[in-house]
Amino acid sequence: MSGDEQRTIRLRVALVYAAFVLFALAVVVKLLTIQLVEGEQWMARAEHVATAYRTVAPDRGHIYSEDGRLLATSVPEYEVRMDTRADGLTKAVLDEHLDSLCWHLARLFPERTANTWKRELLDARARGERYHLLKRKVDHDTMRALKDLPLFRKGRYTSGLIIEKRTVRVRPFGRLAARSVGYVLRDSSAIGLEGGFNEELRGVTGRRLERRLTGGVWMPIEDGNGTDPVPGSDIHTTIDINLQDVADAALAAQLRKHGAHHGTVVVMEVATGYIKAISNLTRTADSTYVEDLNYAVGTISEPGSTFKVAALMVGMEDGLIDIHDSVDTEGGRKRYYDRIMRDSHDGGYGRITVQRALEVSSNTGISAVVHRAYDKDPQRFVDGLRKLGLDRPLGVRIPGEGIPILRSPGDDGWSGVSLPWMSIGYEVALTPLQTLAFYNAIANDGRLMQPQFVSHLSRDGRLVKRCEPVVLKER
């Protein structure tokens, strides 16, 4: 190798060495700058990243029966997981405690043996799982027992134990009034009284500053700027749980007796409109009955013969029908245009009074007197039904109330047979609760009461609001 080539190589090596030295000096200068000049700025930024204002969920209010028994309440439920690669969970620590831990786990959760638990934990560690599920839906007492097991009692950093709290809503009385009491869905929407009084029940969310620790755990810190959550109000219903039990059992017995798919029963206090019992049962595939849909509040259907009273009341109020008038039931068959109406009794009842026609629920008798009175002016009949409040919802606080159907002449679906068929409860539609409210008004001297499910609201034992009876229409 010539002298020139050697000089060239030495020059290149010197340049590379100088570049490394300059780079190292630059790193040192930057480190000193960060530490001595920009240190406070970066510390503040790190503190900001590691802390955040987080929401604090309030306690949801309870729902009580009339006599103070719990119909719905919130209880804590826990999901237990394990960080099998926690910083403090060394092989030595795990080997020391694994056998005793798995023995205790098998006693707490006997669906798995100690060997099964051991194999599961070792496999999870081999896979490097940082969030391995041990058990869902763990109650509070079991959670406390878990935290005292070998290894787990050493804390999260060493054991990797992760306990996540959830709040679940439970109904101590099971299916009794379950659909009317309601429940909260996963998307935070709610049905039944849970939905109708959701604003009052859910309370006000709080806000507090928290610091994130190793492992993603958030620890509250006090800075004086947070706000405490405000618990929700408690709802005190008008439900008499003893009467509810009787109503539910009676409805179930009748549904089984007749092989019915579903049914509803509602008990209303006449003077106040307070609902004392409400049961809605649906037959399942295995022939048991469950509270599935709120038929009383939400399902409209043709009321049938229960509507005959309303039809006669309109005629009597207008002075066009008298209970002592006579009517021919026409052998149990009466033609209206191209349709034949059949009586409730084969062959009819002959000539009877209007009062008797109602007593025996004669289709041909009731339709004949109504048709005779309003054939020339059916709108007057419809207007009379509207005056009784049969065209409007009741405005109950349970979401999903059905909207009545009450057509007028000229509406889609109106025909020459609409008047006689409406008089016996067809071509109209009401919910069972709306029908009940109408009959309750008759018993209440003409006062139409709004059905009420709640008597008052409270918080910490103090009255927040009283729900007074509401008169929708006077006589």
C-alpha positions as a printed NumPy array, in Angstrom:
array([[   0.   ,    0.   ,    0.   ],
       [   1.432,    3.367,   -0.972],
       [   1.903,    6.262,    1.4  ],
       [  -0.911,    8.277,   -0.245],
       [  -3.403,    5.47 ,    0.31 ],
       [  -2.421,    5.191,    3.971],
       [  -2.868,    8.924,    4.473],
       [  -6.319,    8.758,    2.843],
       [  -7.459,    5.946,    5.159],
       [  -6.151,    7.766,    8.253],
       [  -7.975,   10.932,    7.149],
       [ -11.259,    9.071,    6.727],
       [ -10.944,    7.413,   10.139],
       [ -10.186,   10.781,   11.709],
       [ -13.278,   12.319,   10.099],
       [ -15.539,    9.503,   11.324],
       [ -14.068,    9.785,   14.815],
       [ -14.568,   13.552,   14.809],
       [ -18.198,   13.108,   13.725],
       [ -18.855,   10.716,   16.628],
       [ -17.221,   13.119,   19.062],
       [ -19.311,   16.044,   17.797],
       [ -22.505,   13.952,   18.024],
       [ -21.68 ,   12.92 ,   21.586],
       [ -20.985,   16.544,   22.534],
       [ -24.331,   17.584,   21.014],
       [ -26.173,   14.938,   23.056],
       [ -24.434,   16.066,   26.244],
       [ -25.25 ,   19.714,   25.536],
       [ -28.927,   18.847,   24.881],
       [ -29.152,   16.805,   28.068],
       [ -27.66 ,   19.658,   30.088],
       [ -30.037,   22.117,   28.419],
       [ -33.077,   19.971,   29.225],
       [ -31.941,   19.396,   32.793],
       [ -30.739,   22.891,   33.678],
       [ -32.703,   25.216,   31.38 ],
       [ -35.885,   23.431,   30.241],
       [ -36.28 ,   21.075,   33.205],
       [ -39.242,   22.806,   34.848],
       [ -41.059,   23.144,   31.521],
       [ -40.761,   19.417,   30.725],
       [ -41.631,   18.387,   34.276],
       [ -44.803,   20.46 ,   34.06 ],
       [ -45.7  ,   18.898,   30.73 ],
       [ -45.105,   15.389,   32.095],
       [ -47.252,   16.212,   35.102],
       [ -50.005,   17.427,   32.778],
       [ -49.877,   14.249,   30.699],
       [ -49.983,   12.042,   33.821],
       [ -52.97 ,   13.857,   35.339],
       [ -56.444,   14.529,   34.039],
       [ -59.876,   15.565,   35.216],
       [ -62.079,   12.483,   35.166],
       [ -65.799,   12.115,   35.711],
       [ -67.169,   10.536,   38.874],
       [ -70.465,    8.712,   38.43 ],
       [ -73.159,    9.487,   41.015],
       [ -75.111,    6.835,   42.886],
       [ -78.402,    6.107,   41.105],
       [ -81.514,    6.536,   43.219],
       [ -83.523,    3.616,   44.567],
       [ -87.078,    2.721,   43.568],
       [ -89.379,    1.762,   46.433],
       [ -92.82 ,    0.226,   46.767],
       [ -95.603,    2.057,   48.566],
       [ -94.537,    0.611,   51.933],
       [ -90.827,    1.279,   51.448],
       [ -89.595,   -2.058,   50.121],
       [ -86.926,   -1.958,   47.421],
       [ -88.147,   -2.566,   43.878],
       [ -84.872,   -1.533,   42.207],
       [ -81.455,   -0.687,   43.596],
       [ -77.812,   -0.502,   42.532],
       [ -75.216,   -2.949,   43.842],
       [ -71.479,   -3.177,   43.108],
       [ -70.243,   -5.985,   40.89 ],
       [ -66.625,   -6.726,   40.082],
       [ -64.634,   -8.158,   37.202],
       [ -61.348,   -9.761,   38.262],
       [ -58.348,   -9.82 ,   35.92 ],
       [ -54.608,  -10.343,   36.257],
       [ -51.533,   -8.736,   34.76 ],
       [ -49.371,  -11.847,   34.503],
       [ -46.385,   -9.693,   33.547],
       [ -46.665,   -7.13 ,   36.341],
       [ -43.352,   -5.469,   37.216],
       [ -43.149,   -7.055,   40.666],
       [ -44.409,  -10.485,   39.625],
       [ -41.05 ,  -12.166,   39.138],
       [ -40.666,  -15.877,   38.49 ],
       [ -39.464,  -16.365,   42.049],
       [ -42.504,  -14.593,   43.518],
       [ -44.897,  -16.547,   41.314],
       [ -43.254,  -19.9  ,   42.068],
       [ -43.44 ,  -19.218,   45.799],
       [ -47.17 ,  -18.44 ,   45.899],
       [ -48.735,  -20.097,   42.843],
       [ -49.762,  -23.412,   44.397],
       [ -51.41 ,  -21.873,   47.459],
       [ -53.101,  -19.196,   45.322],
       [ -54.612,  -21.795,   42.997],
       [ -55.788,  -23.909,   45.925],
       [ -57.7  ,  -20.928,   47.332],
       [ -59.056,  -19.963,   43.899],
       [ -60.475,  -23.468,   43.524],
       [ -62.256,  -23.068,   46.857],
       [ -63.7  ,  -19.686,   45.876],
       [ -64.623,  -20.762,   42.343],
       [ -65.061,  -24.554,   42.434],
       [ -65.969,  -24.814,   38.76 ],
       [ -62.201,  -25.19 ,   38.23 ],
       [ -59.73 ,  -27.353,   40.106],
       [ -56.483,  -26.058,   41.58 ],
       [ -54.528,  -27.742,   38.774],
       [ -56.765,  -26.129,   36.161],
       [ -56.203,  -22.7  ,   37.697],
       [ -52.446,  -23.295,   37.825],
       [ -52.283,  -24.372,   34.191],
       [ -54.393,  -21.392,   33.126],
       [ -52.217,  -18.841,   34.935],
       [ -48.968,  -20.343,   33.656],
       [ -50.301,  -20.408,   30.085],
       [ -51.454,  -16.79 ,   30.376],
       [ -48.01 ,  -15.75 ,   31.657],
       [ -46.319,  -17.631,   28.824],
       [ -48.468,  -15.682,   26.363],
       [ -47.545,  -12.442,   28.107],
       [ -51.153,  -11.52 ,   28.94 ],
       [ -51.415,   -8.203,   30.797],
       [ -55.215,   -8.3  ,   31.208],
       [ -56.164,  -11.937,   31.731],
       [ -59.774,  -12.546,   32.81 ],
       [ -60.169,  -14.569,   36.   ],
       [ -63.857,  -14.072,   36.837],
       [ -66.82 ,  -11.893,   35.876],
       [ -69.746,  -10.854,   38.079],
       [ -68.01 ,  -11.158,   41.424],
       [ -69.902,   -9.828,   44.451],
       [ -68.437,   -7.532,   47.088],
       [ -67.75 ,  -10.194,   49.731],
       [ -65.994,  -12.458,   47.229],
       [ -63.938,   -9.53 ,   45.976],
       [ -62.72 ,   -8.823,   49.517],
       [ -61.849,  -12.49 ,   49.977],
       [ -59.886,  -12.448,   46.701],
       [ -57.765,   -9.509,   47.824],
       [ -56.709,  -11.492,   50.899],
       [ -55.506,  -14.591,   49.01 ],
       [ -51.821,  -15.588,   48.889],
       [ -49.941,  -13.441,   46.347],
       [ -52.958,  -11.173,   45.742],
       [ -52.602,   -9.674,   49.214],
       [ -49.233,   -8.243,   48.126],
       [ -50.98 ,   -5.624,   46.024],
       [ -51.34 ,   -4.924,   42.347],
       [ -47.694,   -4.088,   41.609],
       [ -46.423,   -7.444,   42.88 ],
       [ -49.39 ,   -9.738,   42.21 ],
       [ -50.841,   -8.214,   39.039],
       [ -54.362,   -8.403,   40.505],
       [ -56.761,   -6.074,   38.671],
       [ -60.234,   -5.476,   40.123],
       [ -62.675,   -3.415,   38.08 ],
       [ -65.866,   -2.214,   39.723],
       [ -69.182,   -1.921,   37.941],
       [ -72.588,   -0.941,   39.258],
       [ -75.488,   -3.164,   38.282],
       [ -79.204,   -2.631,   38.787],
       [ -81.139,   -5.383,   40.533],
       [ -84.84 ,   -5.921,   41.253],
       [ -85.244,   -7.79 ,   44.568],
       [ -88.823,   -8.836,   43.744],
       [ -87.931,  -10.411,   40.417],
       [ -90.647,  -10.225,   37.795],
       [ -93.187,   -8.399,   40.   ],
       [ -93.969,   -5.17 ,   38.105],
       [ -90.576,   -5.65 ,   36.424],
       [ -91.488,   -4.066,   33.094],
       [ -93.155,   -1.07 ,   34.724],
       [ -90.278,   -0.543,   37.159],
       [ -88.038,   -0.932,   34.111],
       [ -84.297,   -1.189,   33.69 ],
       [ -81.282,    0.682,   32.339],
       [ -79.871,   -0.514,   29.017],
       [ -76.191,   -0.754,   28.052],
       [ -76.388,    2.494,   26.062],
       [ -77.6  ,    4.275,   29.245],
       [ -81.145,    4.589,   27.927],
       [ -83.874,    3.208,   30.158],
       [ -87.434,    1.947,   30.033],
       [ -90.291,    1.895,   32.533],
       [ -90.045,    4.16 ,   35.56 ],
       [ -86.253,    3.933,   35.232],
       [ -86.681,    5.764,   31.924],
       [ -89.561,    8.056,   32.846],
       [ -87.699,    9.352,   35.898],
       [ -84.174,    8.922,   34.529],
       [ -83.235,   12.569,   35.089],
       [ -84.242,   12.387,   38.746],
       [ -82.747,    8.95 ,   39.377],
       [ -79.336,    9.341,   37.765],
       [ -78.122,   12.37 ,   39.74 ],
       [ -75.351,   14.752,   38.652],
       [ -71.906,   13.582,   37.514],
       [ -68.917,   14.818,   39.525],
       [ -65.413,   15.775,   38.385],
       [ -62.026,   15.284,   40.049],
       [ -58.326,   15.462,   39.24 ],
       [ -56.591,   12.078,   39.075],
       [ -53.007,   10.935,   38.48 ],
       [ -52.196,    7.911,   36.353],
       [ -49.923,    5.426,   38.092],
       [ -47.976,    2.447,   36.801],
       [ -50.269,   -0.115,   35.245],
       [ -52.874,    2.399,   34.157],
       [ -54.377,    2.855,   37.634],
       [ -55.852,    6.299,   38.314],
       [ -55.474,    7.772,   41.806],
       [ -57.559,   10.769,   42.959],
       [ -55.58 ,   13.838,   44.005],
       [ -56.955,   16.922,   45.718],
       [ -56.586,   20.239,   43.925],
       [ -59.626,   22.094,   45.253],
       [ -61.247,   22.448,   41.835],
       [ -63.195,   19.186,   41.63 ],
       [ -66.927,   18.776,   42.132],
       [ -68.574,   15.993,   44.084],
       [ -71.238,   13.882,   42.363],
       [ -74.818,   14.47 ,   43.495],
       [ -76.709,   11.223,   44.171],
       [ -79.958,   10.647,   42.326],
       [ -83.329,   10.99 ,   44.004],
       [ -85.186,    7.97 ,   45.32 ],
       [ -88.529,    7.17 ,   43.674],
       [ -91.416,    6.096,   45.911],
       [ -94.01 ,    4.33 ,   43.802],
       [ -97.696,    3.767,   44.469],
       [ -97.257,   -0.001,   44.004],
       [ -98.648,   -2.139,   46.834],
       [ -96.274,   -5.102,   46.645],
       [ -98.708,   -7.468,   48.384],
       [-101.505,   -6.579,   45.971],
       [ -98.981,   -6.803,   43.141],
       [ -98.133,  -10.354,   44.148],
       [-101.817,  -11.33 ,   44.169],
       [-102.464,   -9.677,   40.789],
       [ -99.444,  -11.336,   39.203],
       [-100.401,  -14.787,   40.464],
       [-104.033,  -14.37 ,   39.389],
       [-103.044,  -13.236,   35.9  ],
       [-100.597,  -16.111,   35.482],
       [-103.248,  -18.614,   36.574],
       [-105.787,  -17.305,   34.056],
       [-103.265,  -17.229,   31.229],
       [-102.334,  -20.854,   31.89 ],
       [-105.972,  -21.864,   32.181],
       [-106.858,  -20.422,   28.788],
       [-103.524,  -21.078,   27.07 ],
       [-103.171,  -17.353,   26.323],
       [ -99.98 ,  -15.903,   24.888],
       [-100.03 ,  -12.733,   26.963],
       [-102.182,  -10.611,   29.218],
       [-102.21 ,   -7.667,   31.576],
       [-103.923,   -6.614,   34.776],
       [-103.908,   -3.155,   36.368],
       [-105.355,   -2.05 ,   39.706],
       [-106.061,    1.688,   40.015],
       [-107.182,    3.677,   43.054],
       [-110.369,    5.458,   41.981],
       [-110.02 ,    8.836,   43.69 ],
       [-106.322,    9.461,   42.966],
       [-105.484,    7.469,   39.846],
       [-102.613,    5.834,   41.764],
       [-101.621,    2.481,   40.268],
       [-101.559,   -0.12 ,   43.034],
       [-100.604,   -3.114,   40.903],
       [ -99.662,   -3.718,   37.279],
       [ -98.668,   -7.035,   35.736],
       [ -97.785,   -7.827,   32.118],
       [ -97.021,  -11.458,   31.316],
       [ -95.863,  -13.103,   28.088],
       [ -95.596,  -16.839,   27.45 ],
       [ -92.124,  -18.003,   26.452],
       [ -91.096,  -20.952,   24.291],
       [ -90.934,  -23.227,   27.346],
       [ -94.48 ,  -22.185,   28.408],
       [ -93.368,  -20.103,   31.378],
       [ -94.559,  -16.514,   31.79 ],
       [ -92.266,  -13.511,   32.07 ],
       [ -92.591,   -9.723,   32.256],
       [ -91.474,   -8.931,   28.733],
       [ -93.587,   -6.099,   27.309],
       [ -95.701,   -3.445,   29.014],
       [ -98.978,   -4.22 ,   27.273],
       [-100.976,   -2.062,   29.686],
       [ -99.112,    1.126,   28.794],
       [ -97.786,    0.616,   25.296],
       [ -99.997,   -1.754,   23.3  ],
       [-103.087,   -0.42 ,   21.56 ],
       [-105.787,   -2.813,   20.412],
       [-109.484,   -2.805,   19.611],
       [-111.244,   -2.663,   23.005],
       [-114.259,   -4.635,   21.811],
       [-117.295,   -4.801,   24.071],
       [-115.691,   -2.651,   26.788],
       [-116.241,    0.261,   24.378],
       [-120.043,   -0.189,   24.299],
       [-120.399,    1.799,   27.522],
       [-118.629,    4.779,   25.929],
       [-120.846,    4.557,   22.827],
       [-124.048,    4.595,   24.891],
       [-122.746,    7.388,   27.15 ],
       [-122.275,    9.643,   24.118],
       [-125.838,    8.983,   22.956],
       [-127.262,    9.551,   26.424],
       [-125.287,   12.802,   26.868],
       [-126.636,   14.018,   23.507],
       [-130.18 ,   13.049,   24.5  ],
       [-130.484,   10.656,   21.552],
       [-130.491,    7.375,   23.485],
       [-132.419,    6.343,   26.594],
       [-131.723,    3.157,   28.513],
       [-135.434,    2.354,   28.446],
       [-135.642,    2.541,   24.642],
       [-136.323,   -0.779,   22.945],
       [-134.266,   -2.293,   20.155],
       [-134.692,   -5.352,   17.965],
       [-131.599,   -7.574,   17.96 ],
       [-132.886,   -8.998,   14.641],
       [-132.225,  -12.669,   15.191],
       [-128.584,  -12.071,   16.006],
       [-127.661,  -10.929,   12.478],
       [-127.808,   -7.366,   11.174],
       [-126.656,   -6.13 ,    7.782],
       [-124.794,   -2.842,    7.352],
       [-124.132,   -2.31 ,    3.671],
       [-122.12 ,   -5.34 ,    2.518],
       [-121.221,   -6.648,    5.987],
       [-123.121,   -8.795,    8.439],
       [-122.787,   -8.134,   12.181],
       [-123.365,  -11.173,   14.372],
       [-124.609,  -10.985,   17.915],
       [-122.811,  -12.261,   20.965],
       [-125.578,  -14.878,   21.318],
       [-126.643,  -17.121,   18.456],
       [-130.162,  -16.103,   17.42 ],
       [-130.015,  -12.773,   19.218],
       [-132.19 ,  -11.693,   22.13 ],
       [-135.349,  -10.539,   20.361],
       [-136.651,   -7.074,   21.244],
       [-135.02 ,   -5.799,   24.42 ],
       [-134.293,   -2.498,   26.154],
       [-131.048,   -0.632,   25.649],
       [-130.167,   -1.391,   29.264],
       [-130.667,   -5.107,   28.658],
       [-128.668,   -4.912,   25.431],
       [-125.734,   -3.598,   27.443],
       [-126.199,   -6.196,   30.173],
       [-125.987,   -9.073,   27.683],
       [-123.436,   -7.226,   25.491],
       [-125.591,   -7.504,   22.37 ],
       [-123.614,   -6.434,   19.304],
       [-126.666,   -6.015,   17.086],
       [-128.63 ,   -4.214,   19.802],
       [-125.955,   -1.642,   20.693],
       [-124.959,   -0.984,   17.088],
       [-128.605,   -0.551,   16.071],
       [-129.363,    2.195,   18.614],
       [-126.107,    4.04 ,   17.881],
       [-126.591,    3.764,   14.125],
       [-130.182,    4.984,   14.463],
       [-129.031,    8.006,   16.489],
       [-125.974,    9.064,   14.456],
       [-126.351,    7.652,   10.938],
       [-127.018,   11.141,    9.548],
       [-124.262,   12.812,   11.589],
       [-121.496,   10.347,   12.56 ],
       [-119.108,   13.227,   13.265],
       [-121.271,   14.164,   16.252],
       [-120.727,   10.665,   17.647],
       [-116.956,   10.942,   17.184],
       [-116.963,   14.385,   18.801],
       [-118.771,   12.902,   21.786],
       [-116.075,   10.25 ,   22.169],
       [-113.432,   12.968,   22.028],
       [-115.207,   14.83 ,   24.824],
       [-114.739,   11.725,   26.948],
       [-110.973,   12.004,   26.365],
       [-110.744,    8.794,   24.348],
       [-108.666,   10.32 ,   21.555],
       [-105.627,   11.388,   23.594],
       [-102.818,    9.656,   25.495],
       [-102.906,    9.952,   29.269],
       [ -99.377,   11.346,   29.542],
       [ -98.069,    8.769,   32.017],
       [ -94.403,    9.012,   33.049],
       [ -93.582,    5.568,   31.672],
       [ -92.172,    6.046,   28.127],
       [ -93.868,    4.411,   25.171],
       [ -97.558,    5.049,   25.829],
       [ -99.665,    3.951,   22.876],
       [-101.53 ,    6.618,   20.878],
       [-105.297,    6.008,   20.617],
       [-106.854,    5.546,   17.182],
       [-110.201,    7.311,   16.736],
       [-111.103,    8.071,   13.123],
       [-113.497,   10.732,   11.871],
       [-115.642,   10.778,    8.706],
       [-113.357,   11.654,    5.805],
       [-110.264,   10.06 ,    7.366],
       [-108.486,    7.229,    5.594],
       [-110.18 ,    3.989,    6.559],
       [-113.587,    5.509,    7.296],
       [-116.505,    3.77 ,    5.569],
       [-120.239,    3.275,    5.832],
       [-119.757,    0.487,    8.367],
       [-117.363,    2.433,   10.615],
       [-120.104,    3.892,   12.841],
       [-121.805,    0.599,   13.821],
       [-118.511,   -1.223,   14.219],
       [-117.04 ,    1.59 ,   16.342],
       [-120.073,    1.367,   18.638],
       [-119.055,   -2.167,   19.66 ],
       [-115.347,   -1.409,   20.019],
       [-113.899,   -2.062,   16.565],
       [-112.148,    0.346,   14.161],
       [-110.928,    2.12 ,   17.318],
       [-107.864,    1.308,   19.42 ],
       [-106.86 ,    2.038,   23.015],
       [-104.313,    0.735,   25.484],
       [-105.63 ,   -1.297,   28.432],
       [-104.574,    1.552,   30.737],
       [-106.575,    4.088,   28.709],
       [-109.644,    1.84 ,   28.888],
       [-109.142,    1.496,   32.651],
       [-108.836,    5.273,   33.082],
       [-112.171,    5.725,   31.252],
       [-113.976,    3.275,   33.541],
       [-112.24 ,    4.781,   36.562],
       [-113.715,    8.16 ,   35.567],
       [-117.215,    6.647,   35.646],
       [-116.597,    5.374,   39.18 ],
       [-115.072,    8.756,   40.106],
       [-118.159,   10.872,   39.296],
       [-116.891,   11.82 ,   35.861],
       [-113.368,   12.915,   36.859],
       [-110.779,   11.464,   34.471],
       [-107.585,   10.927,   36.475],
       [-104.096,   10.595,   35.076],
       [-102.688,    7.202,   36.104],
       [ -99.837,    7.822,   38.548],
       [ -97.071,    5.376,   39.39 ],
       [ -95.088,    7.6  ,   41.778],
       [ -96.267,    9.35 ,   44.937],
       [ -93.11 ,   11.286,   45.819],
       [ -89.347,   11.658,   45.412],
       [ -86.79 ,   11.903,   48.209],
       [ -83.056,   12.217,   48.763],
       [ -81.297,   11.205,   51.971],
       [ -84.695,   10.696,   53.586],
       [ -85.885,   14.233,   52.806],
       [ -88.834,   15.013,   50.546],
       [ -87.775,   16.421,   47.167],
       [ -91.09 ,   16.457,   45.315],
       [ -94.63 ,   15.234,   45.887],
       [ -96.567,   13.907,   42.891],
       [-100.131,   15.047,   43.474],
       [-103.119,   13.422,   41.71 ],
       [-103.789,   14.994,   38.306],
       [-107.308,   15.538,   36.955],
       [-107.251,   15.357,   33.149],
       [-110.928,   16.11 ,   32.62 ],
       [-113.84 ,   17.041,   34.842],
       [-117.341,   15.823,   34.136]])
